[in-house]
CSV table of C-alpha atoms in Angstrom, one decimal:
chain,number,residue,atom,x,y,z
A,1,MET,CA,48.6,39.4,-19.4
A,2,SER,CA,45.4,40.7,-21.0
A,3,ASP,CA,44.7,44.4,-21.5
A,4,GLN,CA,41.6,44.2,-19.3
A,5,HIS,CA,43.7,44.0,-16.2
A,6,ARG,CA,46.0,46.8,-17.1
A,7,ASN,CA,45.8,50.1,-15.2
A,8,THR,CA,44.0,52.5,-17.4
A,9,GLN,CA,44.8,55.6,-15.2
A,10,GLU,CA,46.7,58.1,-17.1
A,11,PRO,CA,49.9,59.5,-15.6
A,12,HIS,CA,49.4,62.8,-13.9
A,13,PRO,CA,51.8,65.5,-14.6
A,14,GLN,CA,52.6,65.8,-10.9
A,15,ASP,CA,53.3,62.1,-10.8
A,16,GLY,CA,56.2,62.5,-13.0
A,17,GLY,CA,54.7,60.1,-15.4
A,18,ALA,CA,54.3,57.4,-12.8
A,19,GLY,CA,51.2,56.0,-11.6
A,20,ARG,CA,48.6,57.9,-9.7
A,21,PHE,CA,49.8,59.3,-6.2
A,22,PRO,CA,48.0,61.3,-3.6
A,23,PRO,CA,48.3,65.0,-4.1
A,24,GLN,CA,51.4,66.6,-2.4
A,25,PRO,CA,51.5,70.0,-0.8
A,26,PRO,CA,53.5,72.7,-2.5
A,27,THR,CA,57.0,72.9,-1.5
A,28,VAL,CA,57.9,75.7,0.8
A,29,PRO,CA,61.1,77.5,-0.1
A,30,ALA,CA,63.9,77.1,2.6
A,31,HIS,CA,64.4,80.0,5.1
A,32,PRO,CA,67.7,81.6,4.5
A,33,ALA,CA,70.3,80.6,7.2
A,34,TYR,CA,70.7,83.0,10.2
A,35,PRO,CA,74.2,84.3,10.2
A,36,VAL,CA,76.0,82.9,13.3
A,37,PRO,CA,79.1,84.7,14.6
A,38,PRO,CA,82.1,82.6,14.4
A,39,THR,CA,83.0,80.8,17.6
A,40,PRO,CA,86.4,81.9,18.9
A,41,SER,CA,88.7,79.2,19.0
A,42,ALA,CA,90.3,80.3,22.3
A,43,TYR,CA,90.1,83.2,24.8
A,44,PRO,CA,93.2,85.3,25.3
A,45,ALA,CA,95.5,83.7,27.8
A,46,HIS,CA,95.2,85.1,31.4
A,47,PRO,CA,98.4,86.8,32.5
A,48,ALA,CA,100.3,84.4,34.7
A,49,HIS,CA,100.3,85.2,38.5
A,50,PRO,CA,103.7,86.1,39.6
A,51,ALA,CA,105.3,83.4,41.5
A,52,HIS,CA,104.9,83.8,45.3
A,53,PRO,CA,108.1,83.8,47.1
A,54,ALA,CA,108.7,80.5,48.9
A,55,GLU,CA,107.5,80.7,52.5
A,56,GLN,CA,109.9,79.8,55.2
A,57,PRO,CA,108.6,76.9,57.2
A,58,TYR,CA,107.9,77.6,60.9
A,59,PRO,CA,110.3,76.0,63.3
A,60,PRO,CA,108.9,72.9,64.9
A,61,TYR,CA,107.0,73.4,68.2
A,62,GLN,CA,109.2,72.6,71.2
A,63,GLU,CA,107.9,72.0,74.7
A,64,ALA,CA,109.3,74.6,77.2
A,65,ALA,CA,112.0,73.2,79.3
A,66,TYR,CA,110.9,73.1,83.0
A,67,PRO,CA,112.8,71.9,86.0
A,68,ALA,CA,112.7,68.2,86.3
A,69,LEU,CA,110.0,66.8,88.5
A,70,PRO,CA,111.0,65.4,91.9
A,71,PRO,CA,110.5,61.6,92.4
A,72,ALA,CA,106.9,60.8,92.6
A,73,ALA,CA,105.6,60.6,96.2
A,74,PRO,CA,104.0,57.3,97.4
A,75,ALA,CA,100.8,59.1,98.2
A,76,ALA,CA,98.5,59.7,95.2
A,77,GLY,CA,98.3,63.3,94.1
A,78,PRO,CA,95.4,65.1,92.5
A,79,TRP,CA,96.1,63.6,89.1
A,80,ASP,CA,96.6,60.1,90.4
A,81,ALA,CA,93.4,60.2,92.4
A,82,THR,CA,91.4,61.3,89.3
A,83,THR,CA,93.0,58.7,87.1
A,84,ALA,CA,92.5,56.0,89.8
A,85,GLY,CA,88.9,56.9,90.1
A,86,ALA,CA,88.4,56.7,86.3
A,87,GLY,CA,90.1,53.4,86.0
A,88,ALA,CA,88.6,51.8,89.0
A,89,GLY,CA,87.9,48.1,88.3
A,90,ALA,CA,90.6,48.0,85.6
A,91,GLY,CA,93.4,47.8,88.1
A,92,ALA,CA,95.6,50.3,86.3
A,93,GLY,CA,94.4,53.7,87.7
A,94,ALA,CA,97.2,54.1,90.2
A,95,ASP,CA,99.9,53.3,87.7
A,96,GLN,CA,98.9,55.9,85.1
A,97,GLN,CA,101.0,59.1,84.9
A,98,PRO,CA,99.9,62.5,83.6
A,99,PRO,CA,101.1,63.6,80.1
A,100,ALA,CA,104.5,65.3,79.8
A,101,GLY,CA,102.9,68.8,79.3
A,102,HIS,CA,100.8,68.4,82.4
A,103,ARG,CA,103.8,67.3,84.4
A,104,ALA,CA,105.7,70.4,83.2
A,105,ARG,CA,102.8,72.7,84.2
A,106,ARG,CA,102.5,71.1,87.6
A,107,GLY,CA,106.2,71.5,88.1
A,108,LEU,CA,105.9,75.2,87.3
A,109,LEU,CA,103.0,75.6,89.8
A,110,ARG,CA,105.0,73.8,92.5
A,111,SER,CA,108.0,76.1,91.9
A,112,ARG,CA,105.8,79.2,92.1
A,113,LEU,CA,104.1,77.9,95.3
A,114,ALA,CA,107.5,77.4,96.8
A,115,LEU,CA,108.5,80.9,95.9
A,116,VAL,CA,105.3,82.4,97.4
A,117,THR,CA,105.8,80.3,100.6
A,118,ALA,CA,109.4,81.5,100.9
A,119,VAL,CA,108.4,85.2,100.5
A,120,ALA,CA,105.6,84.8,103.1
A,121,ALA,CA,108.1,83.2,105.5
A,122,ILE,CA,110.5,86.1,105.1
A,123,ALA,CA,107.7,88.7,105.5
A,124,ALA,CA,106.6,86.9,108.7
A,125,LEU,CA,110.1,87.0,110.1
A,126,VAL,CA,110.6,90.7,109.3
A,127,GLY,CA,107.2,91.5,110.8
A,128,GLY,CA,108.1,89.6,114.0
A,129,VAL,CA,111.4,91.4,114.4
A,130,SER,CA,109.8,94.8,113.9
A,131,GLY,CA,106.9,93.9,116.2
A,132,GLY,CA,109.4,92.8,118.9
A,133,ALA,CA,111.3,96.1,118.6
A,134,LEU,CA,108.0,98.0,119.0
A,135,VAL,CA,107.0,96.1,122.1
A,136,GLY,CA,110.5,96.6,123.5
A,137,ASP,CA,110.2,100.3,122.9
A,138,ARG,CA,106.9,100.4,124.8
A,139,SER,CA,108.7,98.7,127.7
A,140,GLY,CA,106.2,96.0,128.4
A,141,THR,CA,103.0,97.9,127.8
A,142,THR,CA,100.1,95.9,126.5
A,143,GLY,CA,96.8,96.4,124.6
A,144,ALA,CA,96.2,94.6,121.3
A,145,SER,CA,93.7,97.3,120.0
A,146,SER,CA,95.7,100.3,121.1
A,147,THR,CA,96.8,103.1,118.8
A,148,LEU,CA,100.4,104.2,119.3
A,149,VAL,CA,101.3,107.9,119.3
A,150,ARG,CA,102.5,108.5,115.7
A,151,PRO,CA,106.1,109.5,115.2
A,152,VAL,CA,106.9,113.2,115.0
A,153,SER,CA,109.7,114.8,113.0
A,154,ALA,CA,111.8,117.7,114.4
A,155,ASN,CA,112.2,121.0,112.6
A,156,ALA,CA,115.0,121.4,110.1
A,157,ASP,CA,117.1,123.2,112.8
A,158,GLY,CA,116.6,120.3,115.3
A,159,SER,CA,114.1,122.2,117.5
A,160,ALA,CA,110.8,120.6,118.6
A,161,ASN,CA,107.8,120.9,116.3
A,162,VAL,CA,105.6,121.8,119.2
A,163,SER,CA,102.3,121.9,117.4
A,164,ALA,CA,102.9,118.4,115.8
A,165,ILE,CA,104.0,117.0,119.2
A,166,ALA,CA,100.9,118.4,120.9
A,167,ALA,CA,98.6,117.0,118.3
A,168,ALA,CA,100.2,113.5,118.4
A,169,VAL,CA,100.7,113.1,122.1
A,170,SER,CA,97.8,114.9,123.7
A,171,PRO,CA,95.3,111.9,123.1
A,172,ALA,CA,97.6,109.9,125.4
A,173,VAL,CA,97.6,112.4,128.2
A,174,VAL,CA,94.8,112.5,130.9
A,175,GLN,CA,93.8,114.5,133.8
A,176,ILE,CA,93.6,112.8,137.2
A,177,THR,CA,91.4,114.1,140.0
A,178,VAL,CA,91.5,112.6,143.6
A,179,LYS,CA,88.8,113.6,146.0
A,180,THR,CA,89.3,113.1,149.7
A,181,SER,CA,87.7,114.4,152.8
A,182,GLY,CA,90.3,117.1,152.9
A,183,GLY,CA,89.8,118.4,149.4
A,184,THR,CA,90.6,117.7,145.8
A,185,ALA,CA,94.0,117.1,144.2
A,186,THR,CA,94.6,117.4,140.4
A,187,GLY,CA,97.4,116.0,138.4
A,188,THR,CA,98.3,114.4,135.0
A,189,GLY,CA,98.8,110.9,133.7
A,190,VAL,CA,100.3,109.1,130.7
A,191,VAL,CA,98.3,106.3,129.0
A,192,LEU,CA,100.3,103.1,128.9
A,193,THR,CA,97.8,100.5,127.6
A,194,ALA,CA,94.6,100.5,125.5
A,195,ASP,CA,92.6,99.1,128.4
A,196,GLY,CA,93.3,101.9,130.8
A,197,GLN,CA,96.7,101.5,132.6
A,198,ILE,CA,98.0,105.0,133.3
A,199,LEU,CA,101.4,106.2,134.7
A,200,THR,CA,101.6,109.1,137.1
A,201,ASN,CA,103.3,110.4,140.2
A,202,TYR,CA,102.7,108.7,143.5
A,203,HIS,CA,102.0,112.1,145.2
A,204,VAL,CA,99.1,112.7,142.7
A,205,VAL,CA,97.2,109.6,143.9
A,206,SER,CA,98.5,109.3,147.4
A,207,GLY,CA,95.1,110.4,148.7
A,208,ALA,CA,93.5,107.3,147.0
A,209,VAL,CA,96.2,105.1,148.4
A,210,SER,CA,96.0,105.9,152.1
A,211,GLY,CA,93.4,108.7,152.4
A,212,GLY,CA,90.4,106.8,151.2
A,213,GLY,CA,90.0,109.1,148.2
A,214,GLN,CA,88.3,108.3,144.9
A,215,ALA,CA,90.3,108.8,141.7
A,216,THR,CA,88.7,109.9,138.4
A,217,VAL,CA,90.3,110.1,135.0
A,218,THR,CA,89.3,112.6,132.4
A,219,PHE,CA,90.3,111.9,128.8
A,220,GLN,CA,91.0,114.3,126.0
A,221,ASP,CA,87.5,114.0,124.6
A,222,GLY,CA,86.0,115.0,127.9
A,223,SER,CA,84.8,111.5,128.9
A,224,THR,CA,85.5,110.3,132.4
A,225,ALA,CA,86.1,106.9,134.2
A,226,PRO,CA,86.7,105.9,137.8
A,227,ALA,CA,90.2,104.6,138.5
A,228,THR,CA,91.9,102.4,141.1
A,229,VAL,CA,95.5,102.4,142.1
A,230,THR,CA,97.3,99.3,140.6
A,231,GLY,CA,100.9,99.5,141.8
A,232,THR,CA,103.2,102.1,143.4
A,233,ASP,CA,106.8,103.0,144.1
A,234,LYS,CA,106.8,105.7,146.7
A,235,SER,CA,110.6,106.0,146.8
A,236,LEU,CA,110.6,107.0,143.1
A,237,ASP,CA,107.3,109.0,143.3
A,238,THR,CA,105.7,106.8,140.7
A,239,ALA,CA,102.4,104.9,140.4
A,240,VAL,CA,100.2,103.1,137.9
A,241,ILE,CA,96.4,103.4,138.1
A,242,THR,CA,93.8,101.6,136.0
A,243,ALA,CA,90.7,103.3,134.5
A,244,SER,CA,87.6,101.1,134.5
A,245,GLY,CA,85.5,100.2,131.5
A,246,VAL,CA,87.7,101.7,128.8
A,247,SER,CA,89.3,100.2,125.7
A,248,GLY,CA,91.1,101.3,122.5
A,249,LEU,CA,92.9,104.2,124.1
A,250,THR,CA,95.8,105.9,122.4
A,251,THR,CA,99.0,104.9,124.1
A,252,ALA,CA,102.3,106.9,124.6
A,253,VAL,CA,105.7,105.7,123.3
A,254,LEU,CA,108.3,105.6,126.0
A,255,GLY,CA,111.7,106.9,124.7
A,256,ASP,CA,115.3,106.7,126.0
A,257,SER,CA,116.1,109.3,128.6
A,258,ASP,CA,119.8,108.4,128.6
A,259,SER,CA,120.2,109.6,125.0
A,260,THR,CA,118.9,113.0,125.9
A,261,ALA,CA,121.5,115.8,126.0
A,262,VAL,CA,121.6,119.1,127.7
A,263,GLY,CA,120.2,121.7,125.3
A,264,ASP,CA,117.8,119.3,123.6
A,265,SER,CA,114.3,120.7,122.9
A,266,VAL,CA,111.4,119.2,125.0
A,267,VAL,CA,107.7,119.7,125.4
A,268,ALA,CA,105.5,119.3,128.5
A,269,ILE,CA,101.8,118.6,128.5
A,270,GLY,CA,99.6,118.8,131.6
A,271,ASN,CA,96.8,120.3,133.5
A,272,PRO,CA,98.2,123.1,135.6
A,273,GLU,CA,95.6,124.6,138.0
A,274,GLY,CA,93.0,122.5,136.2
A,275,LEU,CA,93.7,124.1,132.8
A,276,THR,CA,93.5,120.9,130.8
A,277,GLY,CA,95.8,120.1,127.9
A,278,THR,CA,98.2,123.0,128.5
A,279,VAL,CA,101.4,122.7,126.4
A,280,THR,CA,104.7,124.4,127.2
A,281,SER,CA,108.1,124.0,125.7
A,282,GLY,CA,111.8,124.5,126.6
A,283,ILE,CA,115.1,122.6,126.7
A,284,ILE,CA,116.9,120.2,128.9
A,285,SER,CA,118.7,122.5,131.3
A,286,ALA,CA,120.7,119.8,133.2
A,287,LYS,CA,120.8,116.1,133.8
A,288,ASP,CA,121.3,114.0,136.9
A,289,ARG,CA,120.0,116.7,139.2
A,290,GLN,CA,119.4,115.2,142.6
A,291,VAL,CA,116.0,116.0,143.9
A,292,SER,CA,114.3,115.1,147.2
A,293,VAL,CA,110.6,115.8,147.5
A,294,GLN,CA,107.9,115.0,150.0
A,295,VAL,CA,105.2,112.7,148.6
A,296,ASP,CA,102.8,112.4,151.6
A,297,GLU,CA,99.2,113.6,150.8
A,298,SER,CA,99.2,116.3,153.5
A,299,THR,CA,102.3,118.0,152.1
A,300,THR,CA,101.4,117.8,148.4
A,301,SER,CA,97.9,119.0,149.0
A,302,ASN,CA,99.3,122.2,150.6
A,303,ASN,CA,101.4,122.6,147.5
A,304,GLY,CA,98.5,122.5,145.1
A,305,GLY,CA,99.2,118.8,144.5
A,306,PHE,CA,102.7,119.4,143.3
A,307,GLY,CA,106.0,118.4,144.8
A,308,PHE,CA,108.3,121.1,145.9
A,309,PRO,CA,111.9,119.8,146.1
A,310,ASP,CA,114.6,120.5,148.6
A,311,LEU,CA,117.5,121.9,146.6
A,312,PRO,CA,121.0,122.7,147.6
A,313,GLY,CA,121.3,126.5,148.2
A,314,ARG,CA,117.6,127.0,148.6
A,315,ARG,CA,116.9,130.3,150.3
A,316,GLY,CA,114.8,130.5,153.4
A,317,SER,CA,112.5,127.9,154.8
A,318,SER,CA,109.7,128.1,152.3
A,319,GLY,CA,108.5,125.0,150.6
A,320,SER,CA,108.4,121.4,151.9
A,321,GLY,CA,111.7,120.0,153.1
A,322,SER,CA,112.6,116.7,154.7
A,323,SER,CA,111.4,118.1,158.1
A,324,SER,CA,107.8,118.2,156.8
A,325,GLY,CA,107.4,114.5,156.8
A,326,SER,CA,109.2,111.2,157.6
A,327,SER,CA,111.9,109.8,155.4
A,328,ALA,CA,109.5,107.1,154.4
A,329,ASP,CA,107.4,109.8,152.6
A,330,THR,CA,110.4,111.2,150.7
A,331,ALA,CA,111.3,110.4,147.1
A,332,THR,CA,114.8,111.0,145.9
A,333,TYR,CA,116.0,110.6,142.3
A,334,GLN,CA,118.4,112.0,139.7
A,335,ALA,CA,116.2,114.3,137.7
A,336,LEU,CA,116.1,115.9,134.3
A,337,GLN,CA,116.0,119.6,134.8
A,338,THR,CA,114.0,121.7,132.3
A,339,ASP,CA,113.1,125.3,131.8
A,340,ALA,CA,109.7,124.3,130.2
A,341,ALA,CA,107.1,125.9,132.4
A,342,LEU,CA,105.7,123.5,135.1
A,343,ASN,CA,103.0,124.5,137.6
A,344,PRO,CA,100.9,122.6,140.1
A,345,GLY,CA,98.8,120.2,138.1
A,346,ASN,CA,101.6,119.2,135.7
A,347,SER,CA,102.7,116.5,138.1
A,348,GLY,CA,102.6,113.0,136.4
A,349,GLY,CA,102.5,114.5,132.9
A,350,PRO,CA,105.0,113.7,130.1
A,351,LEU,CA,108.2,115.5,129.2
A,352,ILE,CA,108.5,114.8,125.5
A,353,ASN,CA,111.4,114.8,123.1
A,354,THR,CA,111.4,116.0,119.5
A,355,ALA,CA,110.3,112.6,118.2
A,356,GLY,CA,107.1,112.6,120.3
A,357,GLN,CA,108.5,110.1,122.9
A,358,VAL,CA,108.1,110.4,126.6
A,359,ILE,CA,111.6,110.8,128.2
A,360,GLY,CA,110.5,112.0,131.7
A,361,LEU,CA,107.6,112.2,134.2
A,362,ASN,CA,107.2,115.8,135.3
A,363,SER,CA,107.2,115.6,139.1
A,364,ALA,CA,108.5,118.8,140.9
A,365,MET,CA,109.2,122.5,140.5
A,366,TYR,CA,111.0,125.1,142.4
A,367,SER,CA,109.4,128.4,143.3
A,368,GLY,CA,111.1,131.0,145.4
A,369,SER,CA,107.7,132.3,146.6
A,370,GLY,CA,106.1,128.9,147.1
A,371,SER,CA,105.4,127.6,150.6
A,372,GLY,CA,104.4,124.4,152.2
A,373,SER,CA,101.4,126.0,153.9
A,374,GLY,CA,100.4,129.0,151.9
A,375,GLY,CA,98.8,127.0,149.1
A,376,SER,CA,99.6,127.3,145.4
A,377,SER,CA,98.4,130.8,145.0
A,378,ASP,CA,102.0,132.2,145.4
A,379,ALA,CA,103.6,129.4,143.5
A,380,GLY,CA,104.6,129.8,139.9
A,381,SER,CA,107.1,128.5,137.4
A,382,VAL,CA,110.5,130.2,137.4
A,383,GLY,CA,112.0,127.9,134.8
A,384,LEU,CA,113.2,125.3,137.3
A,385,GLY,CA,111.2,122.1,136.6
A,386,PHE,CA,112.2,118.5,137.3
A,387,ALA,CA,111.2,115.2,135.7
A,388,ILE,CA,111.9,111.6,136.7
A,389,PRO,CA,113.9,110.1,133.8
A,390,ILE,CA,111.8,107.5,132.0
A,391,ASN,CA,114.6,104.9,132.1
A,392,SER,CA,114.4,105.0,135.9
A,393,VAL,CA,110.7,104.4,135.7
A,394,LYS,CA,111.1,101.5,133.3
A,395,GLN,CA,113.1,99.6,135.9
A,396,VAL,CA,110.0,99.3,138.1
A,397,LEU,CA,107.2,99.8,135.6
A,398,SER,CA,106.4,96.1,134.9
A,399,GLN,CA,106.1,95.4,138.6
A,400,MET,CA,103.7,98.3,139.2
A,401,GLN,CA,101.7,97.2,136.2
A,402,ALA,CA,101.5,93.7,137.7
A,403,GLY,CA,99.9,95.2,140.9
A,404,LYS,CA,103.0,95.3,143.2
A,405,THR,CA,104.0,97.9,145.7
A,406,VAL,CA,107.7,98.4,145.1
């Protein structure tokens, strides 16, 4: 090749003797390396967690054992009816059975229902027996809404708790007034039924039986009601009257006069001389004392509405004897004798034992100064009172309550 085509550019020192190159920037010295901490090869091992003691597995669940179900009844029960309704159209509703757990629960419910039914039946039986005993003790008295005289307990020594007896029995004791053309007779009565049947002496209401008189009853609270004679037994000097327009009365409990002994404590409640609610007490002085007393209205009105008996050994001719009236107007009975004070106006009132039960109907008294014509002003209790035993009254009570004349 000729020299005219040769590169005539001289080598530059920076070119390293080579041909011509573009200028290069100066070289920057390298930055010293940043010290980097050494990377740990591994962290310290975490202490091993202590091994947890092996847990004991729970026993498998077992269904409680219930009594076996009785054979399924033909009729669909509540479950069958529900299942049948859900499967209507599929034809399999009636054949489906509830799960085993449901059957067990239903069996438990049935057993509990049977237990409740049995307890209810026993309670009803016991209630019926006690109710029958109560009715028998009241000797045929009626009145669904009545309040029985509450029982009373005797004192520790066996004597009568007079204040408790008075509080319990007084609501069942009434005052009876009979007005006739000849005057007014006052006596006492014992409430038998809530609707107003009242037991008293025949001689108390004799003026309303044959004398055309009007009987009025006054209750413990002061209210009054007219009354009519329902039934009578003149030979026993007993009668039943009925107050009009009353209800919910407190009724007396009739006891057992045969179980009464001489010396037993008794209480009398009555309206002597119109002193309402008078309470006296004493004992049974004798039993089976034969008493004959006139019960005609003319005789008893002269005695202040009280029967004066003919007694063996009676002195003089005072009082009303059998000669004062016909034998048809004489009542004779085996009486309970008491020293509890009785006065005119106590007739027909209750003689009460320590339990608050009526054991006699106060009907007669003896007075040495009483007379058949001198009125009651000279008469007074001398501790010889007589009551018709309630067991004798019970024999004719239902007939009188039914409106019969015995």
